C-alpha atoms as one frame of an Amber mdcrd trajectory, in Angstrom:
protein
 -39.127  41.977 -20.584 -39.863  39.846 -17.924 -39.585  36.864 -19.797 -36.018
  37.823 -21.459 -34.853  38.507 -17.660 -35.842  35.005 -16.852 -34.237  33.514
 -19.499 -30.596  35.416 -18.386 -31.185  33.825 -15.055 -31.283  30.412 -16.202
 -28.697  30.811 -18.718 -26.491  32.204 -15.845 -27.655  29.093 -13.601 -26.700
  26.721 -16.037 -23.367  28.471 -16.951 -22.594  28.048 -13.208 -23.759  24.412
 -12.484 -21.650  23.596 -15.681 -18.482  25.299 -14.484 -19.059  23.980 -11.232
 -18.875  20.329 -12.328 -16.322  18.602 -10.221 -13.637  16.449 -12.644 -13.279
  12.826 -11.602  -9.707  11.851 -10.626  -8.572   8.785  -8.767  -4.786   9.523
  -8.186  -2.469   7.002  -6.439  -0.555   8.858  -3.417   2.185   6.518  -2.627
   4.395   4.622  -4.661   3.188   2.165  -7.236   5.852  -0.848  -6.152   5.624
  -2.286  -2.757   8.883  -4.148  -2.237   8.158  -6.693   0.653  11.136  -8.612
   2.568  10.675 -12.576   2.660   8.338 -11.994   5.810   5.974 -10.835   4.535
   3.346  -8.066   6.589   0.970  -5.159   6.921   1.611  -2.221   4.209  -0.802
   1.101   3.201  -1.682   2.394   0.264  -2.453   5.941   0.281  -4.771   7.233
  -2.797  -7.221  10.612  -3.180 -10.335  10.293  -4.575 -11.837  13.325  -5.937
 -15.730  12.250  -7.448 -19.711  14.080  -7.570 -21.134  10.825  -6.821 -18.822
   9.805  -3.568 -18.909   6.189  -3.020 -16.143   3.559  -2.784 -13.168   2.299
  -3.796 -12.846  -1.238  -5.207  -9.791  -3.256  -4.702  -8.879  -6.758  -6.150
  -5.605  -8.804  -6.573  -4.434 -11.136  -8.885  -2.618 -13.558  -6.546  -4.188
 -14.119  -3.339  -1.336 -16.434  -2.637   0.753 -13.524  -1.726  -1.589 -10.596
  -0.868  -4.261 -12.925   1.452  -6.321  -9.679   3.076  -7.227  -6.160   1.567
  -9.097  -3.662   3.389 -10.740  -0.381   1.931 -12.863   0.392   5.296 -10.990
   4.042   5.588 -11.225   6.505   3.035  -7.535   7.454   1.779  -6.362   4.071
   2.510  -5.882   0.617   1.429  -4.494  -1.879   3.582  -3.218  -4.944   2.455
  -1.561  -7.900   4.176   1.735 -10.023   2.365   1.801 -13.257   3.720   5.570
 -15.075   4.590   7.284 -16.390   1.906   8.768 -19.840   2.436   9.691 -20.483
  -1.082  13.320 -19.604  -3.015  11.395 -18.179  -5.594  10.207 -14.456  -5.129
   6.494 -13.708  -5.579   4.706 -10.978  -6.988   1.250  -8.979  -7.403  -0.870
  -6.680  -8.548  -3.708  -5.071  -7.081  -5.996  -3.323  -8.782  -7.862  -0.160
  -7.865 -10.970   1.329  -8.808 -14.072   3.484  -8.558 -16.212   4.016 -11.690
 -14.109   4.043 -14.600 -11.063   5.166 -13.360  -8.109   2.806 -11.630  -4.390
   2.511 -10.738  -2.652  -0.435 -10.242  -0.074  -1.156  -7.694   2.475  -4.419
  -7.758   3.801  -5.799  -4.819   7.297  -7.917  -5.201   8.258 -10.094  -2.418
  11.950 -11.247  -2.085  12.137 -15.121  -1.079  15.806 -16.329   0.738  18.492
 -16.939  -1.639  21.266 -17.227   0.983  21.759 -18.555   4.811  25.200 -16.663
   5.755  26.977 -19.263   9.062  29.453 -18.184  11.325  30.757 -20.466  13.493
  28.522 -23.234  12.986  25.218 -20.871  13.747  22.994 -18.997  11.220  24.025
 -15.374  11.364  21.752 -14.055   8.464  19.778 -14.609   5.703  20.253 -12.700
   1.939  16.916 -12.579  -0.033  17.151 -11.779  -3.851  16.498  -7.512  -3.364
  19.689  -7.709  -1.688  18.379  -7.222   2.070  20.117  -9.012   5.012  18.067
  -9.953   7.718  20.181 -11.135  11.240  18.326 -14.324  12.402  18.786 -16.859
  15.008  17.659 -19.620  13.178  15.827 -20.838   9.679  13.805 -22.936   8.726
  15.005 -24.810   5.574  13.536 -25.219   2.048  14.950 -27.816  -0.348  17.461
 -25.659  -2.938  18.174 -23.221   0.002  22.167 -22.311  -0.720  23.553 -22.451
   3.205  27.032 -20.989   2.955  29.619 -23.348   5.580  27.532 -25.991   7.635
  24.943 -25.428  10.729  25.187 -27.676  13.455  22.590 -26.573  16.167  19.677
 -23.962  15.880  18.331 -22.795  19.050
């Protein structure tokens, strides 16, 4: 008797360490396109992390170019840095996610200048190829930059 009452308790154990397994999930929080004006700067990604073991995240890009820092130091968050785009081409990235065997990927598009708007012989704005307009003072110029009228002083 004693015997059969020990075996119920470890079938009952086991039955409850199995159900009790925690499911690992790495689940992307915020949105899986970063679109970044011509700039460039300092953006979060926000992901949960659900895992028996704990540890950390891993985080990689595939164009350094663009995204030139990630950090992973705080749990819940990525932060990356977009460096300025000087070019008239846009730029993009991806940066890959992971922990164990699971992984997101979020891509980061970066707008270059496509347009100098002039009023008034001075550089009101610039267009960039998302369709933002960004009031400026002055640009520096690339070779192909369109520059709608003429500039004659930049201060």
């Amino acid at each position: 008797m004693k015997k059969i009452l020990h075996v119920a308790i470890l079938v009952i154990l086991s039955l409850t360490i199995a159900c009790n397994k925690v499911t690992p999930k790495l689940e992307l929080t915020s949105k899986n396109v970063i679109n970044v004006p011509y700039e460039g700067g300092d953006y979060t990604i926000t992901y949960e992390l659900v895992s028996e073991n704990g540890g950390k995240i891993k985080a990689i890009t595939n164009n350094d170019e663009v995204v030139t820092s990630i950090d992973t130091k705080t749990e819940g968050k990525i932060r990356i840095h977009v460096s300025e785009n000087t070019t008239t081409q846009s730029r993009e990235a991806t940066i890959i996610v992971s922990h164990d065997n699971l992984c997101f990927y979020v891509d980061v598009k970066q707008a270059e200048i496509v347009e100098i708007k002039v009023e008034d012989n001075k550089v009101k704005s610039v267009i960039t190829n998302l369709g933002a307009e960004y009031d400026v003072d002055c640009v520096i110029m690339a070779t192909g930059t369109p520059v709608t009228n003429s500039i004659t002083d930049c201060y």
